[in-house]
PDB file of C-alpha atoms in Angstrom:
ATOM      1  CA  UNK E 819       0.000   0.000   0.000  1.00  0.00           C
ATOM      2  CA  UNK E 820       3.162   2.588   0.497  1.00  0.00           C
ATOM      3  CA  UNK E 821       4.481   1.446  -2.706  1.00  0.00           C
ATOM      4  CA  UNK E 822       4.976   3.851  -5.590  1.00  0.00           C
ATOM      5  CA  UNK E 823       3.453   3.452  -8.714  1.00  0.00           C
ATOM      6  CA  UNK E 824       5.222   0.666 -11.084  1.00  0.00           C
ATOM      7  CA  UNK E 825       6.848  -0.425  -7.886  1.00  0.00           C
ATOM      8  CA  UNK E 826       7.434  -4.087  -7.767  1.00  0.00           C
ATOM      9  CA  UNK E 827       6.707  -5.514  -4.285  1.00  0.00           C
ATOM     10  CA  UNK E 828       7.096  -9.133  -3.577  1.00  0.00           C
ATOM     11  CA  UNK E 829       4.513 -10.760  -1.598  1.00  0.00           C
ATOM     12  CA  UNK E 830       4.254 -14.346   0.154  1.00  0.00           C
ATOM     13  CA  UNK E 831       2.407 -17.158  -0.589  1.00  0.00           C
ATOM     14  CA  UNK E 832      -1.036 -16.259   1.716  1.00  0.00           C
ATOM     15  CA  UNK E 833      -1.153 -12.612  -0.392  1.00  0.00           C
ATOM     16  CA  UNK E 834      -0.722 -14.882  -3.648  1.00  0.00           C
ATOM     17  CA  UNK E 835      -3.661 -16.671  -2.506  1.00  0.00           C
ATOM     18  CA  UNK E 836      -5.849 -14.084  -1.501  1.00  0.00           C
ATOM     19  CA  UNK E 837      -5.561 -12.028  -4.634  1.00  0.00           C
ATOM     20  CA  UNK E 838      -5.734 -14.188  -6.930  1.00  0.00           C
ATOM     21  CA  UNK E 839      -9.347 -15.476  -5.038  1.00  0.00           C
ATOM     22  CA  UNK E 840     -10.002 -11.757  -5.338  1.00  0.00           C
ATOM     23  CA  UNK E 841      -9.508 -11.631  -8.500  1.00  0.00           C
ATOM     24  CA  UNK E 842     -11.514 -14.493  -9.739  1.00  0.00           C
ATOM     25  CA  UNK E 843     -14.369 -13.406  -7.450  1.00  0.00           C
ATOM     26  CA  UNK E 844     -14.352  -9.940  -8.915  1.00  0.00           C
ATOM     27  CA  UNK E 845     -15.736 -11.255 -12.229  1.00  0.00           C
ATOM     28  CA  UNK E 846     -17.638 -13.853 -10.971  1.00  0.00           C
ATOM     29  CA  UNK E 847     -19.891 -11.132  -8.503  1.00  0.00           C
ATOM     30  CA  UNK E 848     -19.669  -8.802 -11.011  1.00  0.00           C
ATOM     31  CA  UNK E 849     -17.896  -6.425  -9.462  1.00  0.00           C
ATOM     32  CA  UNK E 850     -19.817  -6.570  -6.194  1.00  0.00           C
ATOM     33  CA  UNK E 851     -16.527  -7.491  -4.379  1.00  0.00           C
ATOM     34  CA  UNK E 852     -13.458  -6.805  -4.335  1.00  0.00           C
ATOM     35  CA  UNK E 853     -10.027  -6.211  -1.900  1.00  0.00           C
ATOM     36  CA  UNK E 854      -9.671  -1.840  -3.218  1.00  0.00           C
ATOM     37  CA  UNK E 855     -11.711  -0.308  -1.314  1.00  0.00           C
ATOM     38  CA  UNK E 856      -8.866   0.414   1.638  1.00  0.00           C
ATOM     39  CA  UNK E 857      -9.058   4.186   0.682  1.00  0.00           C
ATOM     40  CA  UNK E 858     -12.298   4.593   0.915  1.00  0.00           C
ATOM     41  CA  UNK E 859     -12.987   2.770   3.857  1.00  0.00           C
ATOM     42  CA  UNK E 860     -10.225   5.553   5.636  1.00  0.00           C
ATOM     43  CA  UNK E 861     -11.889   8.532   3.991  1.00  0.00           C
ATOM     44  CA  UNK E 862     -15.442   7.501   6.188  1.00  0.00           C
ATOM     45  CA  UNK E 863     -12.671   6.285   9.489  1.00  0.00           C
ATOM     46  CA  UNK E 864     -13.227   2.609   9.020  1.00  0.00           C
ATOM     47  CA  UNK E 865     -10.042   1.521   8.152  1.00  0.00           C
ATOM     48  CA  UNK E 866      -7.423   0.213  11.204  1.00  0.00           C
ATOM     49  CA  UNK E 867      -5.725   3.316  11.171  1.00  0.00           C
ATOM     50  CA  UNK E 868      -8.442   5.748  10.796  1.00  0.00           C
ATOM     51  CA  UNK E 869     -11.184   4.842  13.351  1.00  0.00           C
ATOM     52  CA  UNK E 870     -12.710   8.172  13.237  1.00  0.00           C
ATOM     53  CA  UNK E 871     -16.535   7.627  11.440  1.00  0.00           C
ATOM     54  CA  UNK E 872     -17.931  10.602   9.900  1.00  0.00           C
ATOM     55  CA  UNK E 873     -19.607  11.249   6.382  1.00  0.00           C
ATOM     56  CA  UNK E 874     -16.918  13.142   4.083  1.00  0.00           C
ATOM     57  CA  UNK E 875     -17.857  16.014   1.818  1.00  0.00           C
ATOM     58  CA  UNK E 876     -19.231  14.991  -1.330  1.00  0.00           C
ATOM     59  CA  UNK E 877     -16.168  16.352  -2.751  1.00  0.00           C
ATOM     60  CA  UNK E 878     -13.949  13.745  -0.913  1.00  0.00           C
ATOM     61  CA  UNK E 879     -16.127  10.793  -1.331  1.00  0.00           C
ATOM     62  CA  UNK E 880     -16.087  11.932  -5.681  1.00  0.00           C
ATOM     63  CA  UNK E 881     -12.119  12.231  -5.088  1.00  0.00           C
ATOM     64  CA  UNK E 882     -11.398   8.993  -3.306  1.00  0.00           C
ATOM     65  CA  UNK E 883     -13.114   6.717  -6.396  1.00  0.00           C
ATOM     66  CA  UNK E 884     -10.410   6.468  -8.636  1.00  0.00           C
ATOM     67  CA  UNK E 885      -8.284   5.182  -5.566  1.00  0.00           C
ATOM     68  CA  UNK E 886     -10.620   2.386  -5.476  1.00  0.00           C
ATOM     69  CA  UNK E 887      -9.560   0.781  -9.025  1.00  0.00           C
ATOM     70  CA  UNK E 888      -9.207  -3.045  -8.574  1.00  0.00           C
ATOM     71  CA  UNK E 889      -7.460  -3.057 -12.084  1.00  0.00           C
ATOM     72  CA  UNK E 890      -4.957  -1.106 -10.724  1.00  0.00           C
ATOM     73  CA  UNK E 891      -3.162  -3.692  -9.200  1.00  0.00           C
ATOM     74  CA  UNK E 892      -0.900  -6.563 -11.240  1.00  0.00           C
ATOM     75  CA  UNK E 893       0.880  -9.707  -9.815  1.00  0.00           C
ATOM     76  CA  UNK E 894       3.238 -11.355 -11.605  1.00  0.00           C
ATOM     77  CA  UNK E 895       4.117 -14.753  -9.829  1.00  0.00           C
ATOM     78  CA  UNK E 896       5.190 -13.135  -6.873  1.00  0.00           C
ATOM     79  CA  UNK E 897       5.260  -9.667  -7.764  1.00  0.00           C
ATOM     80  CA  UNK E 898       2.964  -6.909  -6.706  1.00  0.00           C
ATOM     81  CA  UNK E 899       2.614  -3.731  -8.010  1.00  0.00           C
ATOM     82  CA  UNK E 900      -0.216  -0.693  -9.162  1.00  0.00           C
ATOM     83  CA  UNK E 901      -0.546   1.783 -11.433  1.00  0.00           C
ATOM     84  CA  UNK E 902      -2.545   4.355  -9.588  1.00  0.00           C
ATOM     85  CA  UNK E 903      -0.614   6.083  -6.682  1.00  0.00           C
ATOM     86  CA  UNK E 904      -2.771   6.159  -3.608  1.00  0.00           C
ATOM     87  CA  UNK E 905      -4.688   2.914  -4.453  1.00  0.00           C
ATOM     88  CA  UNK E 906      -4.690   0.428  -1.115  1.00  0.00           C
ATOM     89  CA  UNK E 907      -5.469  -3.270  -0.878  1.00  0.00           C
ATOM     90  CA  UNK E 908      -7.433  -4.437   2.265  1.00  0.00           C
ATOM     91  CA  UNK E 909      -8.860  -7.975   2.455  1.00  0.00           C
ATOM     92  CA  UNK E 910     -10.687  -7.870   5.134  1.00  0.00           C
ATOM     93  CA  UNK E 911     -13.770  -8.705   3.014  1.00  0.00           C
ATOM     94  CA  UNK E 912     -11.998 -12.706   2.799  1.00  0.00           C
ATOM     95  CA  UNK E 913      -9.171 -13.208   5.208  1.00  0.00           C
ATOM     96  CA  UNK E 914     -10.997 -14.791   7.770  1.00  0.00           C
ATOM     97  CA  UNK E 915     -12.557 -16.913   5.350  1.00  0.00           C
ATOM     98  CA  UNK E 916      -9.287 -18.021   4.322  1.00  0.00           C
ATOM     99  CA  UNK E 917      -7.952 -18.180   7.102  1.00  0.00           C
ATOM    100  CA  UNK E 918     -10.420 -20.772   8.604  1.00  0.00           C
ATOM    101  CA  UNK E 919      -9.894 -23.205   5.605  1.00  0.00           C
ATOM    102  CA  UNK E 920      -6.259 -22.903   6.746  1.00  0.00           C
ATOM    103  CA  UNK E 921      -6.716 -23.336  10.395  1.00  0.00           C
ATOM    104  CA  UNK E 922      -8.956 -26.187   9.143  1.00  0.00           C
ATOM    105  CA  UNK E 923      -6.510 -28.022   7.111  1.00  0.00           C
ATOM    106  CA  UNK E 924      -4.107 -27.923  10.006  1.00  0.00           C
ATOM    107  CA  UNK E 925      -6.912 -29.602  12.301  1.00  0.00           C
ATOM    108  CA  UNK E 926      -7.138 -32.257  10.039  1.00  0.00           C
ATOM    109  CA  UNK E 927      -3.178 -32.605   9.780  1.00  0.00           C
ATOM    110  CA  UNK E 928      -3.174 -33.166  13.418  1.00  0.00           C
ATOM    111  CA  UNK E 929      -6.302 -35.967  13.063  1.00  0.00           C
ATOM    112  CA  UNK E 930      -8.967 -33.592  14.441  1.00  0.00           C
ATOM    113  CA  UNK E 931     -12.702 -34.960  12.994  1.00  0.00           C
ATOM    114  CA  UNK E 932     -14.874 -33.253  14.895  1.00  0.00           C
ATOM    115  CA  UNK E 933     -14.739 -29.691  16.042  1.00  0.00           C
ATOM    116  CA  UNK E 934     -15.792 -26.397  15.470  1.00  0.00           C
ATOM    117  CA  UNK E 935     -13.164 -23.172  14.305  1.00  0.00           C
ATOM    118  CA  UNK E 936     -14.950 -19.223  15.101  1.00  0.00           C
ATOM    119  CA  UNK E 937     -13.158 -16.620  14.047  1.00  0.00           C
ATOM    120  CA  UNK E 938     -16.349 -14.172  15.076  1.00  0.00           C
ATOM    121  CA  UNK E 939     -19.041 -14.755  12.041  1.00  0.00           C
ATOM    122  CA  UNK E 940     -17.002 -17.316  10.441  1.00  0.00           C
ATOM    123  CA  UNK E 941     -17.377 -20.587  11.242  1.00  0.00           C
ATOM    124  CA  UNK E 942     -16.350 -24.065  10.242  1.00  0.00           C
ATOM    125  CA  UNK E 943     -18.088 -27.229  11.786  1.00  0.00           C
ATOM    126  CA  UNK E 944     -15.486 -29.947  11.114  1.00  0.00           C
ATOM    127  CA  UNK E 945     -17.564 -33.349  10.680  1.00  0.00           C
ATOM    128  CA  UNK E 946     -20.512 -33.297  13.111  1.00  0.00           C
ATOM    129  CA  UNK E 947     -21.283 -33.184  17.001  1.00  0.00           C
ATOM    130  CA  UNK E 948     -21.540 -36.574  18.091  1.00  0.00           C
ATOM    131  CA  UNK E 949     -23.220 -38.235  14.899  1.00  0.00           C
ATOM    132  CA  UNK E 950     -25.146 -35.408  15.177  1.00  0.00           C
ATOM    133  CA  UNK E 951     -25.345 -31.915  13.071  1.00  0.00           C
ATOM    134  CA  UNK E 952     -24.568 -28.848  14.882  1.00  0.00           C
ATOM    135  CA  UNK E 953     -26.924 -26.343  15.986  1.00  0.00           C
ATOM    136  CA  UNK E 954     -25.856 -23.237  14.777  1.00  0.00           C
ATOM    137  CA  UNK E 955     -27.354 -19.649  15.731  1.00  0.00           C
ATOM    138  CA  UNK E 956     -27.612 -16.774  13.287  1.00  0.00           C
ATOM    139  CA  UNK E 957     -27.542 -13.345  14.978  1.00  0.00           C
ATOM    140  CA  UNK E 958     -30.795 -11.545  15.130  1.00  0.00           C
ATOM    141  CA  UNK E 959     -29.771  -8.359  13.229  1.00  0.00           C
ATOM    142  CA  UNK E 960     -32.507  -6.022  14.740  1.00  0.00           C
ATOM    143  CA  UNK E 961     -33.326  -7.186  18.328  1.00  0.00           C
ATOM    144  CA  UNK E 962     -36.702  -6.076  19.900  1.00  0.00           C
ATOM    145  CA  UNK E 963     -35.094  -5.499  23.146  1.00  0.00           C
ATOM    146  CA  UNK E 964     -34.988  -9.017  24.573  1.00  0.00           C
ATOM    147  CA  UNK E 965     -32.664 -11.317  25.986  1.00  0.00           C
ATOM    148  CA  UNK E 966     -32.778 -13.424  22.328  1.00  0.00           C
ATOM    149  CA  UNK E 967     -29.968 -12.323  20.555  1.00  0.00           C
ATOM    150  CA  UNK E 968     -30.341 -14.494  17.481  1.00  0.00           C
ATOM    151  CA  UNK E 969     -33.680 -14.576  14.925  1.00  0.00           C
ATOM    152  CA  UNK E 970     -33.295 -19.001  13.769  1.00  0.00           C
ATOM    153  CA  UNK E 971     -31.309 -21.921  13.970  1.00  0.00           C
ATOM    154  CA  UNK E 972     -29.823 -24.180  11.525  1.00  0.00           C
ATOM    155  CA  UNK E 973     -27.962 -27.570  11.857  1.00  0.00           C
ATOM    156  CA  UNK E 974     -24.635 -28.044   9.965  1.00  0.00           C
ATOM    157  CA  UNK E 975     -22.111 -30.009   9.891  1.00  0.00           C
ATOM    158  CA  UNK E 976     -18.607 -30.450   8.010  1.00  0.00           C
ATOM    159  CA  UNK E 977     -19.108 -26.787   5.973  1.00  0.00           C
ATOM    160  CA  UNK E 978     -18.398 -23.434   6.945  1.00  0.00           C
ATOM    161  CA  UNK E 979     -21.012 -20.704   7.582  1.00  0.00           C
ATOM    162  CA  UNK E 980     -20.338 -16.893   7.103  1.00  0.00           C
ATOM    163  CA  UNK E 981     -22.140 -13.724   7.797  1.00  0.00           C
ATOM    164  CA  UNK E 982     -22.111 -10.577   6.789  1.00  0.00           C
ATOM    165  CA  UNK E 983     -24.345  -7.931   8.390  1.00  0.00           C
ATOM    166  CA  UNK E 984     -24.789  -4.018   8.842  1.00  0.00           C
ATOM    167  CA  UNK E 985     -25.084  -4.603  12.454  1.00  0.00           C
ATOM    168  CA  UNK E 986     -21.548  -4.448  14.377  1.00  0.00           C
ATOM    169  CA  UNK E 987     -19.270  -1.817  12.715  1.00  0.00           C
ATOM    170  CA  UNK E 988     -21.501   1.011  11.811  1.00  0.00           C
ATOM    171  CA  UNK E 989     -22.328   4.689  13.244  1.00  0.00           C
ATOM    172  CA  UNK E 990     -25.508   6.471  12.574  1.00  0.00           C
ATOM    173  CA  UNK E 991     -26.135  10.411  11.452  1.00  0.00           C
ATOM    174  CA  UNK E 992     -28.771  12.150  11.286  1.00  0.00           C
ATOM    175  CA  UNK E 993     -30.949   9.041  11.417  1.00  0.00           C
ATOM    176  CA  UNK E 994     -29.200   7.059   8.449  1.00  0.00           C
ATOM    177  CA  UNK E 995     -26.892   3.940   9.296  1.00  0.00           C
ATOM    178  CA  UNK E 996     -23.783   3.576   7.672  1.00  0.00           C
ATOM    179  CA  UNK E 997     -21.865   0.505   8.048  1.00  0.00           C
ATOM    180  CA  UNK E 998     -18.080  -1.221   7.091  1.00  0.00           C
ATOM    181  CA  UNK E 999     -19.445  -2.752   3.840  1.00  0.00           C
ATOM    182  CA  UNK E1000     -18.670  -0.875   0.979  1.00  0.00           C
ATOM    183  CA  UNK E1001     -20.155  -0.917  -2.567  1.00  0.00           C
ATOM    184  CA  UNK E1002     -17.646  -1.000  -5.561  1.00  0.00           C
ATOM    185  CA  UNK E1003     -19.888   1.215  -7.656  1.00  0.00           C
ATOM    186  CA  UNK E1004     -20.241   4.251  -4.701  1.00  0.00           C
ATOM    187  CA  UNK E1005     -17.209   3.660  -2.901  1.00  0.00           C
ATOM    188  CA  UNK E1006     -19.041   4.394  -0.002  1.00  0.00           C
ATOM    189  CA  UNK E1007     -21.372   2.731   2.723  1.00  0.00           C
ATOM    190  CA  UNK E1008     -23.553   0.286   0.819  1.00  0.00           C
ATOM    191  CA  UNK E1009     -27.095   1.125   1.179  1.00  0.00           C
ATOM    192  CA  UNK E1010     -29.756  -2.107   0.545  1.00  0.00           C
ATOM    193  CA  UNK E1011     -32.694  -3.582   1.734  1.00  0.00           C
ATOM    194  CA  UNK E1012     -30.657  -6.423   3.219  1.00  0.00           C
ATOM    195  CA  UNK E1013     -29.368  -6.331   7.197  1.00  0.00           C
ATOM    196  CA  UNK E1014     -27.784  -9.746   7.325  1.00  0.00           C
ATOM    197  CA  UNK E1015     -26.568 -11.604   4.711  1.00  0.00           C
ATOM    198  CA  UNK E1016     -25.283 -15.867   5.648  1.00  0.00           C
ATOM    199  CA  UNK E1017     -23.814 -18.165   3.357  1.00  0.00           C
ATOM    200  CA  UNK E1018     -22.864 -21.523   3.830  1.00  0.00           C
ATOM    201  CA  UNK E1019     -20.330 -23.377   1.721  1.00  0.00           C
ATOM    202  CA  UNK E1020     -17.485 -26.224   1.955  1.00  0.00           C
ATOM    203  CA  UNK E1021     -15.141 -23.048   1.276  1.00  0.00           C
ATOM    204  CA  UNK E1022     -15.100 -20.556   3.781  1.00  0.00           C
ATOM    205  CA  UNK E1023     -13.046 -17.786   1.996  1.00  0.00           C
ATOM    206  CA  UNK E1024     -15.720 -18.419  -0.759  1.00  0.00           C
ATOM    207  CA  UNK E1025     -18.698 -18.243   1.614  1.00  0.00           C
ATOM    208  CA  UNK E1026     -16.979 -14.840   3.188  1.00  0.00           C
ATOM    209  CA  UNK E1027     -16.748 -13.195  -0.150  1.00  0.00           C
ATOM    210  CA  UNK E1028     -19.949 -14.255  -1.371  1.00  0.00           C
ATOM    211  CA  UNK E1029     -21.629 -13.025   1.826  1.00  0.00           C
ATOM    212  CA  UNK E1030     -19.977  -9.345   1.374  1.00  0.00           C
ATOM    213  CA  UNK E1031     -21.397  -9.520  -2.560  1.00  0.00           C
ATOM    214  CA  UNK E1032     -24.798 -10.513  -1.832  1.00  0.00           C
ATOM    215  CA  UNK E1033     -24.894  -8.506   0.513  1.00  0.00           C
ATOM    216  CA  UNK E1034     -23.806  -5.212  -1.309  1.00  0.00           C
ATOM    217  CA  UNK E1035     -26.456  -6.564  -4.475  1.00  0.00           C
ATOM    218  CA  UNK E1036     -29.609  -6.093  -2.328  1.00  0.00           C
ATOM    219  CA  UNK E1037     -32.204  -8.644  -1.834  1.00  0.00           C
ATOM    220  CA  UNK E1038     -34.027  -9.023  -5.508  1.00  0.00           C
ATOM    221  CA  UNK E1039     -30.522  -9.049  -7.322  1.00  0.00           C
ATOM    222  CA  UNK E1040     -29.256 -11.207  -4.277  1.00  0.00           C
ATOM    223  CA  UNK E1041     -32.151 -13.966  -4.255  1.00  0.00           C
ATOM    224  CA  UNK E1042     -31.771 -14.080  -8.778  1.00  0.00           C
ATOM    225  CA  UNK E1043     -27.849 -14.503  -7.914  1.00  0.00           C
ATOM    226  CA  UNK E1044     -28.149 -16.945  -5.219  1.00  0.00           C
ATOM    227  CA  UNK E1045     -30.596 -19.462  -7.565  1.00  0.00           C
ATOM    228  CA  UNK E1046     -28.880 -19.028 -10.228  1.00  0.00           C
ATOM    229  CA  UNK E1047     -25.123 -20.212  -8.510  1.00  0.00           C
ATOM    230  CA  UNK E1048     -26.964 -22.588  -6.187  1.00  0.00           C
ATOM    231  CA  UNK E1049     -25.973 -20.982  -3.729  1.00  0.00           C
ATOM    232  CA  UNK E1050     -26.609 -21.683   0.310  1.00  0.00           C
ATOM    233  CA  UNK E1051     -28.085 -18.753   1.818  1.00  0.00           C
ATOM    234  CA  UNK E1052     -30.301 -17.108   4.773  1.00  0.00           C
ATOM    235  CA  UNK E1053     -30.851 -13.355   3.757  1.00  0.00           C
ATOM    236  CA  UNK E1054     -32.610 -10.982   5.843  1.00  0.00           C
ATOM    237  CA  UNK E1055     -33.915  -7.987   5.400  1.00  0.00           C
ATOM    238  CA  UNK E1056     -34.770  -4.464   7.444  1.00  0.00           C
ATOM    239  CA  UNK E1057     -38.520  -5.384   7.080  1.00  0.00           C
ATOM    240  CA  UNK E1058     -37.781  -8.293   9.419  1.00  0.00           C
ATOM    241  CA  UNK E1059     -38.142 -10.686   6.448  1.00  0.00           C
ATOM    242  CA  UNK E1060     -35.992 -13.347   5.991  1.00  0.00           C
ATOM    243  CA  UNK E1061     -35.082 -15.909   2.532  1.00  0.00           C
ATOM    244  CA  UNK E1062     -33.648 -19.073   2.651  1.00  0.00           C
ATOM    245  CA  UNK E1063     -32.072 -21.490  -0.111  1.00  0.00           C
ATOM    246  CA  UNK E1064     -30.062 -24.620   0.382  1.00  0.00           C
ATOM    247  CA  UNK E1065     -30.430 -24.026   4.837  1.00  0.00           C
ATOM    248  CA  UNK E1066     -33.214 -24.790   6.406  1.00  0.00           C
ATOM    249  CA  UNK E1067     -33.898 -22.532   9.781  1.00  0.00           C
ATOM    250  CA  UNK E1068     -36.412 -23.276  12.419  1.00  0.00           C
ATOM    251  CA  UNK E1069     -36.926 -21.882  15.598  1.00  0.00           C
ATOM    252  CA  UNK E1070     -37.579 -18.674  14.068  1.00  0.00           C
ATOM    253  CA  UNK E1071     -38.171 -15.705  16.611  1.00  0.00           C
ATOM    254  CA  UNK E1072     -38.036 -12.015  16.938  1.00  0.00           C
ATOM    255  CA  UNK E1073     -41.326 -11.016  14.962  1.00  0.00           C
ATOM    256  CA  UNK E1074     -39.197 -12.528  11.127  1.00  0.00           C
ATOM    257  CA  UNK E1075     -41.684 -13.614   8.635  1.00  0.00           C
ATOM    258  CA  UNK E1076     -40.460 -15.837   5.336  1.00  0.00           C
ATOM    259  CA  UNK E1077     -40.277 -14.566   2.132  1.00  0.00           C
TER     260      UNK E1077
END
């Protein structure tokens, strides 16, 4: 990211890994995700080093897009490098998700068949509880006020599960929520009809990214993508409506009605 422009960085084998997932994902969501947005995200004090929220001018947010250029970057084998100065990579929108299939092949290095890896909203259920699916929780996005802090279950087992919600890093002004997930197109604070997106898949880092996209698509464009990939999914939206493909839910609570 402090590189200069044509600078050739070289990168390990994890940032290899990561960007070249990006960059197949990129195409695949149609531009829904992808790991530029690092400049952005500090312009509205998201970012590690800027944890400061506030809405910028609309001057700044119009001046901070063509930092946010995913084409931008190149790697070549193990060189890095970028062609617009200013442009920052940040993927916090998959490294969890990658880094749970890691932690995952190293439990079953060591023999491990049964188990469960949480890196907070990403999870992996290695084989199953006792013969037994797990019973997995997904967090009620807009709580009434009671002590239930999740809307359904689900039982899983040997697959990860991933969400993505508006409901954690945020700040509100003037009565509109903004939160950490960014839309490619705006380069700012996605706004949607979805609060909570989860996806479940054998491939975590593929469940996190997907859960960012769909998310940042909005329900309609979200359900169309989601049949269309067979995809595993539990959407949820502000209404208090919720969708489901491929995971079935029960024990649904907190006033949620099925689409």
């Amino acid at each position: 990211n402090r590189a200069s422009v044509g600078e050739k960085i070289e990168v390990g084998t994890h940032t290899q890994r990561l960007f070249a997932l990006c960059l197949q994902y990129y195409g695949y969501t149609e531009g829904c995700f992808h790991p530029a947005m690092y400049a952005a995200s500090t312009l509205w004090g998201f970012s590690a080093d800027a944890q400061s929220y506030r809405v910028p001018t609309p001057e700044a947010q119009q001046a901070v897009k063509p930092l946010c250029d995913f084409s931008a970057f190149t790697l070549e084998g193990n060189m890095l490098s970028k062609s617009i100065s200013g442009a920052m990579l940040d993927f916090g929108g998959i490294a969890k998700g990658y880094a749970v299939d890691c932690l995952k092949e190293i439990a079953e290095s060591y023999g491990v068949t049964q188990g469960i890896i949480d890196l907070g909203g990403n999870l992996y259920l290695i084989g199953d509880k006792n013969g037994e699916p797990y019973t997995v929780a997904v967090t009620d996005p807009r709580p009434l006020g009671g002590t239930r802090v999740f809307f359904a279950l689900t039982r899983l087992s040997d697959t990860s599960a991933v969400t993505s919600g508006d409901y954690e890093n945020y700040f509100e002004e003037e009565g509109v929520r903004y939160s950490h997930i960014f839309d490619p197109k705006t380069c700012a604070p996605v706004r949607t009809d979805l609060v909570s997106v989860t996806v479940v898949d054998t491939c975590s880092a593929r469940a996190d990214i997907l859960s960012t996209a769909l998310f940042v698509m909005g329900y309609e464009r979200a359900v169309a993508f989601a049949e269309e990939n067979a995809l595993s999914v539990v959407l949820v939206t502000a209404e208090r409506r919720y969708y489901t493909k491929g995971v079935s839910v029960f024990d649904v609570d907190g006033g949620y009605q099925p689409i």
